[in-house]
PDB file of C-alpha atoms and ligand atoms in Angstrom:
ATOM      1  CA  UNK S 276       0.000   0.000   0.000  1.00 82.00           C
ATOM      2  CA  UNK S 277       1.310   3.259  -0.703  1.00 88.00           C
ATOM      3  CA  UNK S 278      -0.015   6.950  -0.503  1.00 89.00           C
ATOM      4  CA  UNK S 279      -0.465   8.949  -3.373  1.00 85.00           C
ATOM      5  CA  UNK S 280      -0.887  12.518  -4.900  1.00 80.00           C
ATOM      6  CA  UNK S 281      -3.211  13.174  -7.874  1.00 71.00           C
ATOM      7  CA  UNK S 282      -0.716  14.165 -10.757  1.00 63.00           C
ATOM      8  CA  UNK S 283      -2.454  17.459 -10.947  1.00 54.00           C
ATOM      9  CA  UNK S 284      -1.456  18.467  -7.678  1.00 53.00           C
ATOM     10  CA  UNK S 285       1.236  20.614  -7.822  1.00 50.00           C
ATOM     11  CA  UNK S 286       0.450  22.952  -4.838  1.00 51.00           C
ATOM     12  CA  UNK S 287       3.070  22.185  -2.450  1.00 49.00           C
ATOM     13  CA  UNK S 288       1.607  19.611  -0.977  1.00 45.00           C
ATOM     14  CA  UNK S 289      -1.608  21.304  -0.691  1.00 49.00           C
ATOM     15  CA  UNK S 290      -4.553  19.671  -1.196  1.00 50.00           C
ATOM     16  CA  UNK S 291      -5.370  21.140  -4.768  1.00 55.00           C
ATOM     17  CA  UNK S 292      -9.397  21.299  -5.549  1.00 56.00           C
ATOM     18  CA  UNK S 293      -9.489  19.395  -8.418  1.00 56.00           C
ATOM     19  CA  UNK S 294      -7.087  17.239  -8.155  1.00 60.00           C
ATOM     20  CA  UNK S 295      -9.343  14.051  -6.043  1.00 61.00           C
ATOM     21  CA  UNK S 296     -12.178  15.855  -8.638  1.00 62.00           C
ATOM     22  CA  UNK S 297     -10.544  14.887 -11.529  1.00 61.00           C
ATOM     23  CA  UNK S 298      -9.316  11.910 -10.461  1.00 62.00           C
ATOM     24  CA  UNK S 299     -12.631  10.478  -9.187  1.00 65.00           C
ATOM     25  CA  UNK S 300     -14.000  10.835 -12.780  1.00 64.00           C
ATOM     26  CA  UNK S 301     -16.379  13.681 -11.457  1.00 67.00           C
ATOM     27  CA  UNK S 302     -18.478  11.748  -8.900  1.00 78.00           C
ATOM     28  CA  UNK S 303     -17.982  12.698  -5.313  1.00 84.00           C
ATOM     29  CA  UNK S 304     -19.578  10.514  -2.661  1.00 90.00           C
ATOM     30  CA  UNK S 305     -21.654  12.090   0.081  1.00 90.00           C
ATOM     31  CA  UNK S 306     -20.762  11.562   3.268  1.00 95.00           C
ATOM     32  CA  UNK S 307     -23.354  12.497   5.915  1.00 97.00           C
ATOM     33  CA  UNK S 308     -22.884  10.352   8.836  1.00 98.00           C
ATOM     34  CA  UNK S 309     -19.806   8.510  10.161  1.00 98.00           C
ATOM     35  CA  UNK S 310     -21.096   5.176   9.072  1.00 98.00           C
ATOM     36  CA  UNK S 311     -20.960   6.611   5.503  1.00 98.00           C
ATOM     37  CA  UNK S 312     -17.347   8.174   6.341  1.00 98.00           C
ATOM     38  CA  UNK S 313     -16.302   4.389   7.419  1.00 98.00           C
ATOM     39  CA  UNK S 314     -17.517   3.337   4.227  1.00 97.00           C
ATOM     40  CA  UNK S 315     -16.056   5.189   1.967  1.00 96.00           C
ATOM     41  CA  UNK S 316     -12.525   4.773   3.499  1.00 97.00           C
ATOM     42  CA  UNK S 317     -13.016   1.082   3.270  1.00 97.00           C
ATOM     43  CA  UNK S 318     -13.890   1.519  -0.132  1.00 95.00           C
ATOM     44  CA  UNK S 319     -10.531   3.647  -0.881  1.00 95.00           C
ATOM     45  CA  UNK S 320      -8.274   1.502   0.913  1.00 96.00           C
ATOM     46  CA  UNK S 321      -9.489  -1.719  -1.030  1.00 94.00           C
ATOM     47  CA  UNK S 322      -7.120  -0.105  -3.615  1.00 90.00           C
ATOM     48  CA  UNK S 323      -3.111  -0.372  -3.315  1.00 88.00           C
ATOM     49  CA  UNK S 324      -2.959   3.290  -3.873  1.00 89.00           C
ATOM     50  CA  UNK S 325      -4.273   5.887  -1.624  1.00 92.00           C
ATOM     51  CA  UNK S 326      -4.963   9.364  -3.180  1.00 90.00           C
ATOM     52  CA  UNK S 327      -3.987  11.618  -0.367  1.00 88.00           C
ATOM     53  CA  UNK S 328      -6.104  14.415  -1.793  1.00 89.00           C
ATOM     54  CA  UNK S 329      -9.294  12.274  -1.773  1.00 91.00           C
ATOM     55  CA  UNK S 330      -8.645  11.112   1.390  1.00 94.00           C
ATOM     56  CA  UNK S 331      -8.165  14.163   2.825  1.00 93.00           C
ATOM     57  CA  UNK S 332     -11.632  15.460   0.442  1.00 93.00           C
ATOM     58  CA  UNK S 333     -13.725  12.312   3.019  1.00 96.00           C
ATOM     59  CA  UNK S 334     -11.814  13.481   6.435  1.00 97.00           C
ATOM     60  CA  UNK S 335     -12.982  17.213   5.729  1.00 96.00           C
ATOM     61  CA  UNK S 336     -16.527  16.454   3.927  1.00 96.00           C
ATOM     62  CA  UNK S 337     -17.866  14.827   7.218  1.00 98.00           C
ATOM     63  CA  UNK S 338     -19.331  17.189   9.618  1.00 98.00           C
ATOM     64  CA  UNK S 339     -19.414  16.432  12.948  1.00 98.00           C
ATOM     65  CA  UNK S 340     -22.419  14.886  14.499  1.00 98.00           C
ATOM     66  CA  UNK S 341     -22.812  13.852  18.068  1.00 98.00           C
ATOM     67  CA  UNK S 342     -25.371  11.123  17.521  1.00 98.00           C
ATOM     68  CA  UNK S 343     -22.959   9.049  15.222  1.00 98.00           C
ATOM     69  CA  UNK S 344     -20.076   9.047  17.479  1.00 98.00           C
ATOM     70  CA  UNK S 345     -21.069   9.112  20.999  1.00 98.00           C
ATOM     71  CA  UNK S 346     -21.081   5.243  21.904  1.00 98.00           C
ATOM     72  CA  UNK S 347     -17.088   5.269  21.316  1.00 98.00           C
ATOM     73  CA  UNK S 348     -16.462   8.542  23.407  1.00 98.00           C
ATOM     74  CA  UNK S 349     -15.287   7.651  26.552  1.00 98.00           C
ATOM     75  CA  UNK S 350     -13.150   9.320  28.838  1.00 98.00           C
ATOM     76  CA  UNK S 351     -10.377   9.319  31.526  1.00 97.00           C
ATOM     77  CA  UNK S 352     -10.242  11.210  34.393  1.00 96.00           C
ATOM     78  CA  UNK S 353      -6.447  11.364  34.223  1.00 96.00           C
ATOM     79  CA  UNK S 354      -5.706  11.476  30.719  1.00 96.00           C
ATOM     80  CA  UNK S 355      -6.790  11.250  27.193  1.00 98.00           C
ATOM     81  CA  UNK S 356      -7.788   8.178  25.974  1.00 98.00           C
ATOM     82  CA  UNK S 357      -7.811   5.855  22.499  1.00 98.00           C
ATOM     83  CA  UNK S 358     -11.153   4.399  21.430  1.00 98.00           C
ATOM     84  CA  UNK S 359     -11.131   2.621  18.293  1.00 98.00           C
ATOM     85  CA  UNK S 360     -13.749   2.663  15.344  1.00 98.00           C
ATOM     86  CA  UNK S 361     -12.614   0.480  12.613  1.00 98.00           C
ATOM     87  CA  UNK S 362      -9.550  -1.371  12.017  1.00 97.00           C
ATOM     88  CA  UNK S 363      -9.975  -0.649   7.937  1.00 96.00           C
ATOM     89  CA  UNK S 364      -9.017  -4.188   6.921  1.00 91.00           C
ATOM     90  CA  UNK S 365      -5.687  -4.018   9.280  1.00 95.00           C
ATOM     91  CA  UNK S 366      -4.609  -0.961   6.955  1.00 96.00           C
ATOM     92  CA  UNK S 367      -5.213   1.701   9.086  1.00 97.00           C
ATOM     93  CA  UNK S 368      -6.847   2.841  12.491  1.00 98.00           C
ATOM     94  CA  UNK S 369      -9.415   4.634  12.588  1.00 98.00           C
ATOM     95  CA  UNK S 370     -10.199   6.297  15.992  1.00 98.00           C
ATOM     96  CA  UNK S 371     -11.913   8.838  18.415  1.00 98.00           C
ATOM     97  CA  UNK S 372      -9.422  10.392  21.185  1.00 98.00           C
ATOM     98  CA  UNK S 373     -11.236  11.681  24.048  1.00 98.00           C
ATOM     99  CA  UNK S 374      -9.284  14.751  26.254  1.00 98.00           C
ATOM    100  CA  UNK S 375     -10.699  15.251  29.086  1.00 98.00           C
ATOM    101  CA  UNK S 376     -10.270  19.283  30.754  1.00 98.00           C
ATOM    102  CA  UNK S 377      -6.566  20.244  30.431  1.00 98.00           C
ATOM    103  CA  UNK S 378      -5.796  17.133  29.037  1.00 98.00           C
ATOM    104  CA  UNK S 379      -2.306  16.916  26.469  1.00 98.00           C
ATOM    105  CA  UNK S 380      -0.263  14.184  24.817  1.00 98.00           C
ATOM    106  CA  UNK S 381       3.855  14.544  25.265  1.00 98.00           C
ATOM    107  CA  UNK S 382       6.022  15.190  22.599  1.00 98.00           C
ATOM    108  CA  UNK S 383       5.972  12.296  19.933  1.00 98.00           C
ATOM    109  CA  UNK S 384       6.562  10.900  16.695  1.00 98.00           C
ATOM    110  CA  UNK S 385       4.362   8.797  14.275  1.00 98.00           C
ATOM    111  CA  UNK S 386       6.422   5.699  13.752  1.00 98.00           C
ATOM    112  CA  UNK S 387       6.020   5.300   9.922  1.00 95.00           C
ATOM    113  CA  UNK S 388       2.469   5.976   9.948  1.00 97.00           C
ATOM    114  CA  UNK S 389       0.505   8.879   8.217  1.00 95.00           C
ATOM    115  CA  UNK S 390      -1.998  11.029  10.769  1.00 97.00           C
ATOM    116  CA  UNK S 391      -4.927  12.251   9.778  1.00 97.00           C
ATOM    117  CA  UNK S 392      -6.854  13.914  12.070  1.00 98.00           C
ATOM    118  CA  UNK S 393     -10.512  16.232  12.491  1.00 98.00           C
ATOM    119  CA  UNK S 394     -12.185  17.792  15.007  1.00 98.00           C
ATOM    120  CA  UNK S 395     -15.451  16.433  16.417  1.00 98.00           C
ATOM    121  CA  UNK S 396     -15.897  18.528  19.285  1.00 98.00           C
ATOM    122  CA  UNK S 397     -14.159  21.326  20.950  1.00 98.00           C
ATOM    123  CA  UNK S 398     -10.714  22.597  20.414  1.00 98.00           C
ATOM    124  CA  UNK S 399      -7.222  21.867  20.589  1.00 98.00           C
ATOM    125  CA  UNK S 400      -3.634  23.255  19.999  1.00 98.00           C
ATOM    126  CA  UNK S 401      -1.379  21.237  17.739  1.00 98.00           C
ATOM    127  CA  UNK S 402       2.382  22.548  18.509  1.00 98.00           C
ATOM    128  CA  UNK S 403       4.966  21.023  16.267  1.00 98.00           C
ATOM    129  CA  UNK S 404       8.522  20.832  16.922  1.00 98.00           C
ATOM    130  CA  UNK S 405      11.372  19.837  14.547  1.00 98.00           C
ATOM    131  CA  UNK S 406      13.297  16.887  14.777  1.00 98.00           C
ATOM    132  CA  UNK S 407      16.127  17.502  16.928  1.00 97.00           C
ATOM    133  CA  UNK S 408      19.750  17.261  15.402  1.00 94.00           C
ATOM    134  CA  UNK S 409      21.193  15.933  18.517  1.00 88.00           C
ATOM    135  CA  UNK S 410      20.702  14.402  22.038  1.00 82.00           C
ATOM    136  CA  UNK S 411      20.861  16.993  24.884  1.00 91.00           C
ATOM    137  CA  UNK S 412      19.463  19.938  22.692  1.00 95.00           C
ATOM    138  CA  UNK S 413      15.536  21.589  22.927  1.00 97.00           C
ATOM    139  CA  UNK S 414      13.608  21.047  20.951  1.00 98.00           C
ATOM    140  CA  UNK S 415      12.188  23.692  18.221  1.00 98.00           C
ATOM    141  CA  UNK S 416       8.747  24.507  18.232  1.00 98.00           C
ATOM    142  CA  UNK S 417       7.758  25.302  14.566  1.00 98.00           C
ATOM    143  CA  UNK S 418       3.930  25.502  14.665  1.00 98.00           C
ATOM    144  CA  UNK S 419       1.700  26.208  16.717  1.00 98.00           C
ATOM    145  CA  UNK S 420      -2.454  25.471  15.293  1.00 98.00           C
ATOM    146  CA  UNK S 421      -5.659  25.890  16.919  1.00 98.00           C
ATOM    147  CA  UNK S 422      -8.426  23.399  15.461  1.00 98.00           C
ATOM    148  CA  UNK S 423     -11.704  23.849  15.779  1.00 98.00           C
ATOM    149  CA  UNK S 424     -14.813  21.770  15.002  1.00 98.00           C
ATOM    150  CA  UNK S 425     -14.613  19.973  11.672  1.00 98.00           C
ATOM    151  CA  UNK S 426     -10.864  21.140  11.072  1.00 98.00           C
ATOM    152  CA  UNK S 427      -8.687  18.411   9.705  1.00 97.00           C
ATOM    153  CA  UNK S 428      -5.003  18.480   9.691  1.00 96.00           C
ATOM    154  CA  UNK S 429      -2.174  16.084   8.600  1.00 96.00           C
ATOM    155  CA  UNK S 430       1.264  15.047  10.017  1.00 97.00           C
ATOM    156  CA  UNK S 431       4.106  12.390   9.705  1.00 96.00           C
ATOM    157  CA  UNK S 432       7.695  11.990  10.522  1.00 98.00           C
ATOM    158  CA  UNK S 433       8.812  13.746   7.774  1.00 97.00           C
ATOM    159  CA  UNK S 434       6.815  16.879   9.024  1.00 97.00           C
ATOM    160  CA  UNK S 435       7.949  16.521  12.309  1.00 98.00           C
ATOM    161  CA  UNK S 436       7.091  16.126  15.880  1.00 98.00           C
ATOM    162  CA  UNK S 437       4.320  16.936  17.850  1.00 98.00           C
ATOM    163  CA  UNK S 438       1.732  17.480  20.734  1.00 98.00           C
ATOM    164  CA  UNK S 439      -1.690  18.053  21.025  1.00 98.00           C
ATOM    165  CA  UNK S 440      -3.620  19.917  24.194  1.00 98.00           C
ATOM    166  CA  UNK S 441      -7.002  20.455  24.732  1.00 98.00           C
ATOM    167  CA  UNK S 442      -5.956  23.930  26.970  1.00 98.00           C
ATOM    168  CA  UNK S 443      -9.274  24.150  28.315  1.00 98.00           C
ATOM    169  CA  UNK S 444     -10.314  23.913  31.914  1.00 96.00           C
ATOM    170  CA  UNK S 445     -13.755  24.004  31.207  1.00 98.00           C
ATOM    171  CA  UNK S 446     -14.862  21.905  28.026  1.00 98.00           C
ATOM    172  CA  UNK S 447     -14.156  18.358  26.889  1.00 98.00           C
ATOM    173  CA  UNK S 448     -12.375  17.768  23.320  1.00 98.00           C
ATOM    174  CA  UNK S 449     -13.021  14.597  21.092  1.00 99.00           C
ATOM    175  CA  UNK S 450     -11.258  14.083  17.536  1.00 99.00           C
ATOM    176  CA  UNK S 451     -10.836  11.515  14.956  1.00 98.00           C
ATOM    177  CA  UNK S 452      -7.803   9.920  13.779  1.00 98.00           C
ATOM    178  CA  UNK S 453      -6.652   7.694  11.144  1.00 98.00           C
ATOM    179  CA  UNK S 454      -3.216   6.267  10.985  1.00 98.00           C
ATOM    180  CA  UNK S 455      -2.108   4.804   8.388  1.00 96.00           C
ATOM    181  CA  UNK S 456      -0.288   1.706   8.224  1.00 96.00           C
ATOM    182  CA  UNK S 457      -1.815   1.342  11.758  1.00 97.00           C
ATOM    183  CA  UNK S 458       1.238   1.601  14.534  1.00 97.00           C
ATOM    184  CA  UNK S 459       1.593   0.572  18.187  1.00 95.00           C
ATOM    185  CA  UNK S 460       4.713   1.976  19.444  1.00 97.00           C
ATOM    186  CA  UNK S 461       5.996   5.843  19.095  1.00 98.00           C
ATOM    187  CA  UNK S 462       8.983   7.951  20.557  1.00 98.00           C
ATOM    188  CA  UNK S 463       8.367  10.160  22.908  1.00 98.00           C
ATOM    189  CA  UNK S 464      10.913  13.042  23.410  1.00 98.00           C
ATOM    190  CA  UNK S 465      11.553  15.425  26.202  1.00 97.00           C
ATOM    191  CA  UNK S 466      11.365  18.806  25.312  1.00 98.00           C
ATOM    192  CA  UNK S 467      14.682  20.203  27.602  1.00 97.00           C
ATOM    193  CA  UNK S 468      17.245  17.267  26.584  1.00 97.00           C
ATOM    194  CA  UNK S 469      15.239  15.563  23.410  1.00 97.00           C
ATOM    195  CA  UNK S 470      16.035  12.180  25.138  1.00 97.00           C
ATOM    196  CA  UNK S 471      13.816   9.775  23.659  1.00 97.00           C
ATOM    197  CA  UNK S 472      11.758   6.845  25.327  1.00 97.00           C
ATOM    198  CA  UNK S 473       9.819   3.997  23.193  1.00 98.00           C
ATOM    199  CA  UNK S 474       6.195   4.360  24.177  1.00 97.00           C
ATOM    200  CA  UNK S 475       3.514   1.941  23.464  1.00 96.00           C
ATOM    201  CA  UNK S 476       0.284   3.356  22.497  1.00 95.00           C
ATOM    202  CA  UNK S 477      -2.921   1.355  23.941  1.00 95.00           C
ATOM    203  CA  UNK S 478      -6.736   1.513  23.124  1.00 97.00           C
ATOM    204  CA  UNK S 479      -8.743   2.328  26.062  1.00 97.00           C
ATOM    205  CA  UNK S 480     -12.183   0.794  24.192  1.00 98.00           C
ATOM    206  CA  UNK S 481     -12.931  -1.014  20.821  1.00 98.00           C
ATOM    207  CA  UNK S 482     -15.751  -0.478  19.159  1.00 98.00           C
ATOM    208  CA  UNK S 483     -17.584   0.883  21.884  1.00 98.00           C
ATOM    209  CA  UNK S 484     -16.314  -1.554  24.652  1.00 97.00           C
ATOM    210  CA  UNK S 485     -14.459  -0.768  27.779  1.00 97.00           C
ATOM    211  CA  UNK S 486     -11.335  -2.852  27.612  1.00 94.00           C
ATOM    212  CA  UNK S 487     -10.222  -3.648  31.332  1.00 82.00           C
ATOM    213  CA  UNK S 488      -7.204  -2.607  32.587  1.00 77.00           C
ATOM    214  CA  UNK S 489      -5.246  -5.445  32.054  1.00 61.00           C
ATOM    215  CA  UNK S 490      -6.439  -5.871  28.575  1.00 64.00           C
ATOM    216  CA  UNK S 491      -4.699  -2.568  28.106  1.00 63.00           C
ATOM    217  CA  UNK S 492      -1.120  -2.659  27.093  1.00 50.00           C
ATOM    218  CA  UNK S 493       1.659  -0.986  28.730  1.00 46.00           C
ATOM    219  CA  UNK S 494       1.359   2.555  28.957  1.00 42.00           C
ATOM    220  CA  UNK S 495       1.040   5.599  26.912  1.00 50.00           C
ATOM    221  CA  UNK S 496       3.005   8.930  25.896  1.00 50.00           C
ATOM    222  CA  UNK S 497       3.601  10.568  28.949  1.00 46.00           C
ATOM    223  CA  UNK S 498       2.573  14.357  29.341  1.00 47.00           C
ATOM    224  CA  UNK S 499       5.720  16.099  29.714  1.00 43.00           C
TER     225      UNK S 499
HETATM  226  N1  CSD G1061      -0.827  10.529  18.012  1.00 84.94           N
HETATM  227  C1  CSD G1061      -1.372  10.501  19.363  1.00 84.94           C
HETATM  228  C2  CSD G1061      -2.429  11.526  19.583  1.00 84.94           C
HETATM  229  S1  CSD G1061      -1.969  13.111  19.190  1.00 84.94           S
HETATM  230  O1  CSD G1061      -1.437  13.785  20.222  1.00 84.94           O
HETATM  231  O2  CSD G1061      -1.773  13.339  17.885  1.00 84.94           O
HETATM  232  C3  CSD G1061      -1.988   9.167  19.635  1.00 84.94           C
HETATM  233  O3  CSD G1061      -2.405   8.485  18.695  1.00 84.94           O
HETATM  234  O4  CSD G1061      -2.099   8.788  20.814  1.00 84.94           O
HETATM  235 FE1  FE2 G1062       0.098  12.497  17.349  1.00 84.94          FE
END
């Protein structure tokens, strides 16, 4: 499997209009409900290339609705927590993250996986940092994005590094992810000395079902 861009995009990486447009043969696919969203990335993934535009077209078409997603959101009091949807055919993740008030990953990278992410509810900060050049240094923020309901947004290692908070003490903050190929372990750097440690990333439910704690693997990326 490998991810694509249409020919026609030549807009920096940008997700260019007409590109997916073109490329679909002019038929779009509605998609109203998250059922329909699940569908349709089933349907791309069946192929061995993924157009990156179009995928990013059925991330941003969606709009948020409480109703469709509410039996996966469940929360931590301590931290955020991983809920999975749909394992897409063991090609990618698909999944709701749940921060709770003041909640924030640590600093981290995306193994060799793509992240695509939207808003469901809420806000959140993305800050990204570059890859640091050596052990000992800190690390350089290079980005700093607020995303609001329905924003999407896009990152992998050759991007760069990042975090995510939900910096409010008074509302809740749920978005969807997809990774794809689906990963289980990440780094996780501190920001003062960029010392790395291998973290293990866990689900806290599947498809709507609690896992118990020892179900759960190891631990997560620590807040730092
Ligand atoms: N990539 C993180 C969430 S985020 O901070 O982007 C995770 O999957 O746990
Ligand atoms: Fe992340």
């Amino acid at each position: 499997m490998s991810l694509v861009h249409s020919e026609e995009n030549n807009n920096n990486g940008k997700v260019c209009e007409f590109a997916f447009y073109k490329h679909l043969g002019n038929k779009l696919p509605v998609v109203n409900t998250l059922d329909d969203l699940i569908r349709e990335l089933r349907e791309l993934f069946d192929s061995d290339k993924i157009n990156v535009e179009y995928l990013n077209y059925l991330m941003k078409s969606y709009k948020s609705r409480p109703a469709d997603w509410k039996k996966y959101a469940k929360f931590d009091r301590c931290r955020y927590t991983r809920n999975l949807v749909d394992r897409g055919n063991g090609k990618y993740n698909l999944m709701l993250l749940c921060w709770g008030e003041g909640h924030g990953s640590g600093i981290h990278d995306h193994a060799d996986s793509h992240c695509f992410m939207k808003m469901l509810q809420g806000s959140l900060e993305e800050v990204k940092y570059a890859w640091p050049k050596c052990e000992g240094e800190e690390l350089q923020e290079i980005a700093r994005t607020k995303l609001e309901l329905n924003d999407t947004c896009y990152i992998n290692n050759s991007i760069g590094l990042h975090r995510v908070e939900n910096s409010s003490n008074i509302d809740t903050a749920i978005s969807l992810h997809l990774y794809c190929p689906p990963y289980d372990q990440c780094l996780v750097f501190n920001k003062n000395t960029a010392k790395t440690t291998v973290s293990t990333v866990t689900f806290h439910s599947m498809y709507g079902k609690r896992l118990k704690d020892n179900d759960k693997i190891l631990a997560q990326p620590e807040d730092n």
